[in-house]
Amino acid sequence: MKNILVTGGAGFIGSNFIKYILDHDPNVNIVNLDLLTYAGNLENLVDISDESRYTFKKGDIRDRVLVNQLFNEYDFCSIINFAAESHVDRSIVEPDIFLSTNVIGVQVLLDTAMSHWKTEPHNKYSKEYRKSVKFIQISTDEVYGTLGKSGMFSEKTPLAPNNPYSASKASADLVVRAYYKTYGMPVNITRCSNNYGPYQFPEKLIPLMIANCQEEKPLPVYGDGMQIRDWLHVSDHCAAIMCVLEKGQAGEVYNIGGNNEYTNIDIVRMIVKELGKSESLIKYVKDRPGHDRRYAMDSSKIKSELGWKPSYTFEKGLSETINWYITHKNWLDRVRSGEYMEYYEKMYGTVNV
Ligand code: NAD
Ligand code: DAU
């Protein structure tokens, strides 16, 4: 059995990933370290709470003592780091926590893994060792900044983040790269485009619009709504991370995308149509500062080198996702109580038309 540390596994992608890997690999034990911030929710994992190959630990990736204790106890062969502050709008209002968790937290994980995986300081990892241990940093397409009307982000595109969230993720990527170059630490960085699917916190575009639309509340579209995102179903992202875990070459970056480019306003219109509501719910509101205009990922490297390909079409994935939120209204209601209400009021108020 391989012991794997998954951090941030109570959030949207992490919780989907834990269930995915337990389903697809009988030889893994997963320890999930999550601080349970507003975005972490153990309800996302309730269906595996009795699974003997799964353990939850509440805690902070910045806590060196705790991370070290976990390494002593479980002797992890891999870390997959999902833990992060992940919402761009929040990073614009409160950047500090983004730099702290997304950069310092990553350094703590790297240092601790390095001290356990290496026997002698400054001794490069042997080839065999590199095969058996791995640090995967879950990064984002946002580190590349923004695109014009044409072109795509490749792994060679220079990093040019435009908001505090993406700057913190880009900084972490550079630290991870440095640990590979300096210490030979076996790392991979995955950079994925926008995910959608079950258990996404309803501050993000798709679940927010589904939730508001169902209740016939205003649908706040930033600026002219013509910004483009490249959407990928979360289970296709999980499959890509599994490919990188099993076959990724040490030190490599892998871009992951769905090749599903849509403007925000088109996404909102699709949701309105599927739910049979009126487009009069759509309200154009003040634009996000530093708003990236277009993202598009070139995923040819992970496809050709690791054999990954997405299985969802966007039409099927969106329709299933809408249905999931409709049939999980209790989940939505619970995550939208408390802190969420304060956040929503602060961000949108009565929706500034
Ligand atoms: P999320 O906000 O839903 O979940 C983040 C999780 O991290 C939460 O469970 C939270 O409790 C936990 N966490 C936060 N700070 C922590 C800390 N200090 N210690 C331990 N746990 C902590 O985020 P998500 O959408 O699932 O994204 C997961 C990762 O994937 C992030 O690193 C994000 O940058 C990246 N990513 C997200 C997307 C997307 O579309 N959502 C796309 C590409 C990459
Ligand atoms: O591209 C990957 C990134 O995707 C991840 O790294 C981030 O963690 C994740 O949050 C997501 O970032 P975005 O900023 O692209 O996602 P968000 O859902 O916040 O917004 C998607 C687009 O929709 C963006 O152009 C802003 C717009 N938007 C968003 C909200 C919440 C609106 O027009 N109205 C809204 O109310």
Short mmCIF file of C-alpha atoms and ligand atoms in Angstrom, two decimals:
data_model
loop_
_atom_site.label_atom_id
_atom_site.label_comp_id
_atom_site.label_asym_id
_atom_site.label_seq_id
_atom_site.Cartn_x
_atom_site.Cartn_y
_atom_site.Cartn_z
CA MET A 1 0.00 0.00 0.00
CA LYS A 2 1.16 3.53 -0.78
CA ASN A 3 0.46 6.28 1.74
CA ILE A 4 -0.42 9.53 0.02
CA LEU A 5 -0.93 12.92 1.67
CA VAL A 6 -3.69 14.92 0.00
CA THR A 7 -3.90 18.49 1.29
CA GLY A 8 -7.04 20.59 0.88
CA GLY A 9 -9.04 17.42 0.28
CA ALA A 10 -12.24 18.81 1.80
CA GLY A 11 -12.58 21.42 -0.94
CA PHE A 12 -14.12 21.11 -4.38
CA ILE A 13 -11.40 19.43 -6.46
CA GLY A 14 -9.64 17.71 -3.55
CA SER A 15 -12.79 15.91 -2.39
CA ASN A 16 -13.59 14.79 -5.92
CA PHE A 17 -9.99 13.61 -6.30
CA ILE A 18 -9.93 11.56 -3.08
CA LYS A 19 -13.03 9.65 -4.16
CA TYR A 20 -11.62 9.24 -7.66
CA ILE A 21 -8.27 7.80 -6.56
CA LEU A 22 -9.85 5.46 -3.98
CA ASP A 23 -12.12 4.14 -6.75
CA HIS A 24 -9.31 3.73 -9.28
CA ASP A 25 -6.37 2.48 -7.20
CA PRO A 26 -6.91 -0.24 -4.56
CA ASN A 27 -3.30 0.16 -3.35
CA VAL A 28 -3.50 3.62 -1.84
CA ASN A 29 -4.12 4.92 1.68
CA ILE A 30 -5.13 8.55 1.65
CA VAL A 31 -4.57 10.99 4.50
CA ASN A 32 -6.47 14.24 3.95
CA LEU A 33 -5.01 17.29 5.73
CA ASP A 34 -7.42 20.21 5.56
CA LEU A 35 -7.86 23.31 7.69
CA LEU A 36 -11.61 23.41 6.99
CA THR A 37 -11.71 27.06 6.01
CA TYR A 38 -15.02 28.39 4.70
CA ALA A 39 -14.33 26.37 1.51
CA GLY A 40 -13.58 23.06 3.21
CA ASN A 41 -16.56 20.86 3.93
CA LEU A 42 -16.48 17.33 5.36
CA GLU A 43 -19.97 16.78 3.97
CA ASN A 44 -18.26 16.48 0.56
CA LEU A 45 -16.63 13.27 1.82
CA VAL A 46 -19.41 11.77 3.87
CA ASP A 47 -19.83 8.79 1.51
CA ILE A 48 -16.26 7.62 2.26
CA SER A 49 -16.15 8.38 5.99
CA ASP A 50 -16.19 4.62 6.78
CA GLU A 51 -13.57 3.76 4.16
CA SER A 52 -10.58 2.09 5.86
CA ARG A 53 -8.13 3.49 3.28
CA TYR A 54 -9.09 7.08 4.14
CA THR A 55 -8.15 9.24 7.16
CA PHE A 56 -9.02 12.87 7.84
CA LYS A 57 -6.74 15.21 9.83
CA LYS A 58 -7.79 18.77 10.54
CA GLY A 59 -4.86 21.15 10.32
CA ASP A 60 -2.89 23.79 8.51
CA ILE A 61 -0.31 23.12 5.78
CA ARG A 62 1.71 26.00 7.31
CA ASP A 63 2.05 24.09 10.60
CA ARG A 64 5.53 22.53 10.38
CA VAL A 65 5.18 20.53 13.57
CA LEU A 66 1.94 18.94 12.46
CA VAL A 67 3.08 18.18 8.89
CA ASN A 68 6.27 16.63 10.29
CA GLN A 69 4.28 14.49 12.74
CA LEU A 70 2.11 13.23 9.89
CA PHE A 71 5.19 12.30 7.88
CA ASN A 72 6.62 10.42 10.89
CA GLU A 73 3.36 8.57 11.34
CA TYR A 74 2.56 7.70 7.72
CA ASP A 75 5.86 7.84 5.80
CA PHE A 76 4.15 9.29 2.73
CA CYS A 77 5.51 8.44 -0.70
CA SER A 78 3.59 11.27 -2.39
CA ILE A 79 1.97 14.60 -1.62
CA ILE A 80 -0.71 16.12 -3.79
CA ASN A 81 -1.25 19.71 -2.73
CA PHE A 82 -4.72 21.09 -3.43
CA ALA A 83 -4.80 23.28 -0.30
CA ALA A 84 -5.13 26.92 -1.21
CA GLU A 85 -7.16 30.03 -1.00
CA SER A 86 -8.74 29.71 -4.42
CA HIS A 87 -11.11 32.61 -5.13
CA VAL A 88 -9.85 35.56 -7.19
CA ASP A 89 -12.46 38.04 -5.88
CA ARG A 90 -11.52 37.32 -2.26
CA SER A 91 -7.82 37.75 -3.11
CA ILE A 92 -8.53 41.26 -4.37
CA VAL A 93 -10.11 42.22 -1.05
CA GLU A 94 -7.75 40.30 1.26
CA PRO A 95 -4.43 39.29 -0.35
CA ASP A 96 -2.51 38.43 2.86
CA ILE A 97 -4.00 35.00 3.46
CA PHE A 98 -3.41 34.09 -0.21
CA LEU A 99 0.32 34.76 0.05
CA SER A 100 0.54 33.01 3.38
CA THR A 101 -1.32 29.79 2.53
CA ASN A 102 -0.52 29.53 -1.15
CA VAL A 103 3.22 30.29 -0.90
CA ILE A 104 4.46 29.68 2.65
CA GLY A 105 2.21 26.62 3.01
CA VAL A 106 3.78 25.10 -0.09
CA GLN A 107 7.28 25.77 1.22
CA VAL A 108 6.45 24.01 4.51
CA LEU A 109 5.19 20.96 2.59
CA LEU A 110 8.27 20.93 0.35
CA ASP A 111 10.71 21.27 3.27
CA THR A 112 9.05 18.56 5.29
CA ALA A 113 8.83 16.15 2.36
CA MET A 114 12.45 16.86 1.51
CA SER A 115 13.69 16.17 5.01
CA HIS A 116 11.86 12.83 5.03
CA TRP A 117 12.64 11.73 1.51
CA LYS A 118 16.33 12.59 1.55
CA THR A 119 18.83 10.85 3.69
CA GLU A 120 21.67 13.32 3.37
CA PRO A 121 21.39 17.05 2.88
CA HIS A 122 22.21 18.31 -0.61
CA ASN A 123 22.43 14.78 -1.96
CA LYS A 124 20.44 14.61 -5.17
CA TYR A 125 17.69 12.02 -5.21
CA SER A 126 18.64 8.75 -6.87
CA LYS A 127 16.74 7.65 -9.97
CA GLU A 128 14.96 4.83 -8.09
CA TYR A 129 13.95 7.18 -5.34
CA ARG A 130 12.53 9.63 -7.83
CA LYS A 131 10.31 6.88 -9.17
CA SER A 132 8.85 6.07 -5.78
CA VAL A 133 8.28 9.55 -4.32
CA LYS A 134 6.57 12.57 -5.76
CA PHE A 135 5.34 16.06 -4.86
CA ILE A 136 2.50 17.31 -7.06
CA GLN A 137 1.58 20.98 -6.89
CA ILE A 138 -1.93 21.66 -8.20
CA SER A 139 -1.58 24.98 -9.97
CA THR A 140 -3.71 26.89 -12.44
CA ASP A 141 -3.83 28.35 -15.94
CA GLU A 142 -4.20 31.77 -14.30
CA VAL A 143 -0.44 31.92 -13.67
CA TYR A 144 0.00 32.66 -17.40
CA GLY A 145 -2.10 35.84 -17.23
CA THR A 146 -4.41 36.65 -20.09
CA LEU A 147 -4.69 35.93 -23.82
CA GLY A 148 -5.83 38.02 -26.77
CA LYS A 149 -8.37 36.71 -29.28
CA SER A 150 -6.06 33.94 -30.53
CA GLY A 151 -3.36 31.64 -29.17
CA MET A 152 -3.19 29.24 -26.25
CA PHE A 153 -1.11 28.84 -23.09
CA SER A 154 1.60 26.20 -23.42
CA GLU A 155 3.95 25.04 -20.66
CA LYS A 156 6.53 27.43 -22.17
CA THR A 157 4.35 30.53 -21.90
CA PRO A 158 5.99 32.98 -19.45
CA LEU A 159 4.24 33.43 -16.11
CA ALA A 160 2.41 36.78 -15.96
CA PRO A 161 -0.22 36.68 -13.20
CA ASN A 162 -2.63 39.61 -12.93
CA ASN A 163 -4.31 39.31 -9.51
CA PRO A 164 -3.13 38.43 -5.98
CA TYR A 165 -4.52 34.88 -6.22
CA SER A 166 -2.72 34.06 -9.47
CA ALA A 167 0.43 35.86 -8.26
CA SER A 168 0.46 33.62 -5.17
CA LYS A 169 0.00 30.49 -7.30
CA ALA A 170 2.73 31.59 -9.71
CA SER A 171 5.04 32.26 -6.75
CA ALA A 172 4.40 28.77 -5.42
CA ASP A 173 5.17 27.30 -8.85
CA LEU A 174 8.52 29.07 -8.83
CA VAL A 175 9.33 27.75 -5.35
CA VAL A 176 8.42 24.20 -6.43
CA ARG A 177 10.58 24.57 -9.54
CA ALA A 178 13.47 25.83 -7.39
CA TYR A 179 13.28 22.75 -5.12
CA TYR A 180 13.58 20.58 -8.22
CA LYS A 181 16.49 22.55 -9.70
CA THR A 182 18.36 23.04 -6.42
CA TYR A 183 17.70 19.83 -4.52
CA GLY A 184 16.58 17.50 -7.29
CA MET A 185 13.30 17.04 -5.50
CA PRO A 186 10.88 14.93 -7.61
CA VAL A 187 8.11 17.40 -8.36
CA ASN A 188 5.39 17.97 -10.91
CA ILE A 189 3.26 21.05 -11.42
CA THR A 190 -0.16 20.71 -13.03
CA ARG A 191 -1.85 23.81 -14.43
CA CYS A 192 -5.52 23.33 -15.11
CA SER A 193 -8.21 25.52 -16.60
CA ASN A 194 -11.58 26.30 -14.93
CA ASN A 195 -13.21 23.26 -13.32
CA TYR A 196 -16.91 22.68 -12.85
CA GLY A 197 -18.92 19.83 -11.34
CA PRO A 198 -20.37 18.66 -8.01
CA TYR A 199 -19.32 20.16 -4.64
CA GLN A 200 -17.99 23.48 -5.99
CA PHE A 201 -18.45 26.30 -3.50
CA PRO A 202 -21.19 28.62 -4.84
CA GLU A 203 -18.98 31.71 -4.91
CA LYS A 204 -17.66 30.50 -8.29
CA LEU A 205 -19.44 31.31 -11.55
CA ILE A 206 -21.28 28.08 -12.43
CA PRO A 207 -22.66 27.03 -9.01
CA LEU A 208 -23.44 30.66 -8.11
CA MET A 209 -25.47 31.11 -11.28
CA ILE A 210 -27.28 27.78 -10.85
CA ALA A 211 -28.17 28.59 -7.23
CA ASN A 212 -29.34 32.14 -7.96
CA CYS A 213 -31.19 31.16 -11.11
CA GLN A 214 -33.13 28.41 -9.36
CA GLU A 215 -34.29 30.95 -6.79
CA GLU A 216 -34.90 33.61 -9.46
CA LYS A 217 -32.35 35.95 -7.86
CA PRO A 218 -30.25 38.37 -9.99
CA LEU A 219 -27.40 36.79 -11.98
CA PRO A 220 -24.41 39.15 -11.59
CA VAL A 221 -22.28 39.21 -14.76
CA TYR A 222 -19.03 41.17 -14.44
CA GLY A 223 -18.29 43.89 -17.03
CA ASP A 224 -19.51 43.03 -20.53
CA GLY A 225 -19.61 39.25 -19.84
CA MET A 226 -17.39 38.60 -22.87
CA GLN A 227 -14.45 37.15 -20.89
CA ILE A 228 -13.60 33.61 -21.98
CA ARG A 229 -12.76 30.62 -19.79
CA ASP A 230 -11.80 27.07 -20.88
CA TRP A 231 -14.01 24.66 -18.89
CA LEU A 232 -13.13 21.15 -17.75
CA HIS A 233 -15.27 18.71 -15.76
CA VAL A 234 -13.66 18.03 -12.37
CA SER A 235 -13.54 14.26 -12.92
CA ASP A 236 -11.46 14.80 -16.08
CA HIS A 237 -9.10 16.95 -13.99
CA CYS A 238 -8.88 14.12 -11.41
CA ALA A 239 -8.03 11.62 -14.18
CA ALA A 240 -5.28 13.95 -15.41
CA ILE A 241 -3.76 14.23 -11.91
CA MET A 242 -3.77 10.41 -11.62
CA CYS A 243 -1.87 10.23 -14.94
CA VAL A 244 0.71 12.68 -13.62
CA LEU A 245 1.02 10.77 -10.34
CA GLU A 246 1.61 7.51 -12.17
CA LYS A 247 3.58 8.63 -15.22
CA GLY A 248 4.72 12.26 -14.87
CA GLN A 249 8.41 12.89 -15.41
CA ALA A 250 10.23 14.57 -12.49
CA GLY A 251 10.50 18.33 -12.85
CA GLU A 252 7.84 18.60 -15.57
CA VAL A 253 4.88 20.96 -15.81
CA TYR A 254 1.65 19.67 -17.39
CA ASN A 255 -1.11 21.91 -18.72
CA ILE A 256 -4.64 20.50 -18.49
CA GLY A 257 -7.63 21.97 -20.28
CA GLY A 258 -10.98 21.04 -21.73
CA ASN A 259 -10.84 22.85 -25.06
CA ASN A 260 -14.25 24.26 -24.12
CA GLU A 261 -13.98 28.01 -24.57
CA TYR A 262 -17.13 29.94 -23.71
CA THR A 263 -17.83 33.55 -22.82
CA ASN A 264 -19.24 34.06 -19.32
CA ILE A 265 -22.48 35.45 -20.71
CA ASP A 266 -22.95 32.33 -22.87
CA ILE A 267 -22.47 30.11 -19.80
CA VAL A 268 -25.04 32.12 -17.86
CA ARG A 269 -27.51 31.96 -20.77
CA MET A 270 -27.05 28.16 -21.02
CA ILE A 271 -27.88 27.81 -17.30
CA VAL A 272 -30.92 30.10 -17.60
CA LYS A 273 -32.18 28.07 -20.58
CA GLU A 274 -31.60 24.65 -18.96
CA LEU A 275 -33.48 25.81 -15.84
CA GLY A 276 -36.31 27.29 -17.92
CA LYS A 277 -35.95 30.78 -16.41
CA SER A 278 -35.98 34.28 -17.93
CA GLU A 279 -32.87 36.11 -19.18
CA SER A 280 -34.23 39.19 -17.43
CA LEU A 281 -32.53 37.79 -14.30
CA ILE A 282 -29.14 38.66 -15.85
CA LYS A 283 -27.64 41.85 -14.37
CA TYR A 284 -24.41 43.37 -15.67
CA VAL A 285 -22.39 44.59 -12.66
CA LYS A 286 -19.09 46.39 -12.05
CA ASP A 287 -16.14 44.52 -13.59
CA ARG A 288 -13.54 42.61 -11.54
CA PRO A 289 -10.32 44.73 -11.29
CA GLY A 290 -7.48 43.25 -13.38
CA HIS A 291 -10.00 40.88 -14.99
CA ASP A 292 -8.27 38.42 -17.33
CA ARG A 293 -9.97 38.48 -20.71
CA ARG A 294 -9.35 35.01 -22.07
CA TYR A 295 -7.83 31.68 -20.99
CA ALA A 296 -7.22 28.71 -23.31
CA MET A 297 -5.03 25.73 -22.55
CA ASP A 298 -2.88 23.74 -24.94
CA SER A 299 -3.00 20.27 -23.35
CA SER A 300 -1.11 18.47 -26.10
CA LYS A 301 1.83 17.58 -23.82
CA ILE A 302 -0.16 15.61 -21.23
CA LYS A 303 -2.16 13.99 -24.04
CA SER A 304 0.81 12.85 -26.09
CA GLU A 305 3.26 12.05 -23.27
CA LEU A 306 0.95 10.63 -20.58
CA GLY A 307 -2.03 9.48 -22.66
CA TRP A 308 -4.68 11.60 -20.87
CA LYS A 309 -7.83 12.74 -22.60
CA PRO A 310 -11.04 14.24 -21.24
CA SER A 311 -14.18 12.12 -21.34
CA TYR A 312 -16.89 14.76 -20.85
CA THR A 313 -18.37 17.00 -23.50
CA PHE A 314 -19.23 20.39 -22.02
CA GLU A 315 -22.94 19.96 -22.86
CA LYS A 316 -23.17 16.65 -20.98
CA GLY A 317 -21.05 17.89 -18.06
CA LEU A 318 -22.99 21.14 -17.61
CA SER A 319 -26.35 19.40 -17.77
CA GLU A 320 -25.27 16.77 -15.19
CA THR A 321 -23.84 19.52 -12.99
CA ILE A 322 -27.03 21.58 -13.07
CA ASN A 323 -28.95 18.44 -12.16
CA TRP A 324 -26.54 17.71 -9.27
CA TYR A 325 -27.12 21.14 -7.70
CA ILE A 326 -30.89 20.83 -8.14
CA THR A 327 -30.89 17.43 -6.44
CA HIS A 328 -28.49 18.56 -3.67
CA LYS A 329 -30.40 21.63 -2.54
CA ASN A 330 -29.73 20.77 1.14
CA TRP A 331 -25.98 20.79 0.51
CA LEU A 332 -26.30 24.16 -1.25
CA ASP A 333 -28.45 25.62 1.53
CA ARG A 334 -26.01 24.51 4.21
CA VAL A 335 -22.90 25.91 2.49
CA ARG A 336 -24.75 29.15 1.79
CA SER A 337 -25.49 29.85 5.43
CA GLY A 338 -23.27 31.79 7.88
CA GLU A 339 -20.04 33.16 6.41
CA TYR A 340 -21.33 32.82 2.86
CA MET A 341 -24.22 35.24 3.48
CA GLU A 342 -21.82 37.89 4.83
CA TYR A 343 -19.51 37.39 1.84
CA TYR A 344 -22.38 37.62 -0.66
CA GLU A 345 -23.73 40.78 0.93
CA LYS A 346 -20.24 42.38 0.87
CA MET A 347 -19.54 41.38 -2.75
CA TYR A 348 -22.89 41.90 -4.40
CA GLY A 349 -25.14 43.74 -1.90
CA THR A 350 -28.46 44.06 -3.63
CA VAL A 351 -26.60 43.64 -6.97
CA ASN A 352 -25.32 46.87 -8.33
CA VAL A 353 -26.96 47.13 -11.79
P1 NAD B 1 -11.42 25.14 -2.74
O1 NAD B 1 -11.36 26.56 -2.30
O2 NAD B 1 -12.75 24.53 -3.04
O3 NAD B 1 -10.71 24.20 -1.65
C1 NAD B 1 -9.52 24.56 -1.01
C2 NAD B 1 -9.36 23.65 0.20
O4 NAD B 1 -8.12 23.97 0.85
C3 NAD B 1 -10.45 23.81 1.26
O5 NAD B 1 -10.91 22.54 1.68
C4 NAD B 1 -9.76 24.54 2.40
O6 NAD B 1 -10.30 24.22 3.68
C5 NAD B 1 -8.33 24.03 2.25
N1 NAD B 1 -7.34 24.93 2.84
C6 NAD B 1 -7.23 26.28 2.67
N2 NAD B 1 -6.19 26.74 3.38
C7 NAD B 1 -5.61 25.69 3.99
C8 NAD B 1 -4.48 25.53 4.85
N3 NAD B 1 -3.75 26.58 5.21
N4 NAD B 1 -4.17 24.29 5.28
C9 NAD B 1 -4.92 23.21 4.92
N5 NAD B 1 -6.00 23.31 4.12
C10 NAD B 1 -6.35 24.53 3.66
O7 NAD B 1 -10.47 25.05 -4.00
P2 NAD B 1 -10.58 24.16 -5.32
O8 NAD B 1 -11.39 24.88 -6.32
O9 NAD B 1 -10.92 22.78 -4.94
O10 NAD B 1 -9.07 24.23 -5.83
C11 NAD B 1 -8.11 23.28 -5.34
C12 NAD B 1 -6.76 23.61 -5.94
O11 NAD B 1 -6.84 23.58 -7.36
C13 NAD B 1 -6.26 25.01 -5.58
O12 NAD B 1 -4.88 24.94 -5.34
C14 NAD B 1 -6.54 25.85 -6.84
O13 NAD B 1 -5.59 26.87 -6.97
C15 NAD B 1 -6.39 24.80 -7.92
N6 NAD B 1 -7.20 25.01 -9.15
C16 NAD B 1 -8.54 25.25 -9.07
C17 NAD B 1 -9.28 25.36 -10.24
C18 NAD B 1 -10.78 25.59 -10.22
O14 NAD B 1 -11.36 25.85 -11.26
N7 NAD B 1 -11.44 25.50 -9.09
C19 NAD B 1 -8.64 25.27 -11.49
C20 NAD B 1 -7.26 25.05 -11.53
C21 NAD B 1 -6.55 24.90 -10.34
O1 DAU B 2 -8.75 29.21 -14.41
C1 DAU B 2 -8.60 28.46 -13.25
C2 DAU B 2 -9.16 29.25 -12.09
O2 DAU B 2 -10.58 29.22 -12.24
C3 DAU B 2 -8.77 28.69 -10.72
O3 DAU B 2 -7.39 28.80 -10.57
C4 DAU B 2 -9.50 29.44 -9.60
O4 DAU B 2 -9.21 28.82 -8.36
C5 DAU B 2 -10.98 29.37 -9.87
O5 DAU B 2 -11.66 30.15 -8.90
C6 DAU B 2 -11.30 29.90 -11.26
O6 DAU B 2 -11.02 31.32 -11.33
P1 DAU B 2 -11.98 32.31 -12.17
O7 DAU B 2 -11.79 33.67 -11.68
O8 DAU B 2 -11.84 32.08 -13.63
O9 DAU B 2 -13.40 31.68 -11.72
P2 DAU B 2 -14.76 32.37 -11.23
O10 DAU B 2 -15.76 31.26 -11.14
O11 DAU B 2 -14.57 33.23 -10.04
O12 DAU B 2 -15.13 33.30 -12.45
C7 DAU B 2 -15.25 32.79 -13.76
C8 DAU B 2 -15.55 33.96 -14.68
O13 DAU B 2 -16.86 34.45 -14.39
C9 DAU B 2 -14.61 35.12 -14.49
O14 DAU B 2 -14.37 35.73 -15.75
C10 DAU B 2 -15.38 36.10 -13.59
C11 DAU B 2 -16.83 35.84 -14.00
N1 DAU B 2 -17.83 36.01 -12.93
C12 DAU B 2 -17.65 35.35 -11.74
C13 DAU B 2 -18.55 35.47 -10.72
C14 DAU B 2 -18.34 34.74 -9.41
C15 DAU B 2 -18.96 36.80 -13.13
O15 DAU B 2 -19.15 37.38 -14.22
N2 DAU B 2 -19.87 36.93 -12.12
C16 DAU B 2 -19.71 36.31 -10.91
O16 DAU B 2 -20.56 36.49 -10.01
#
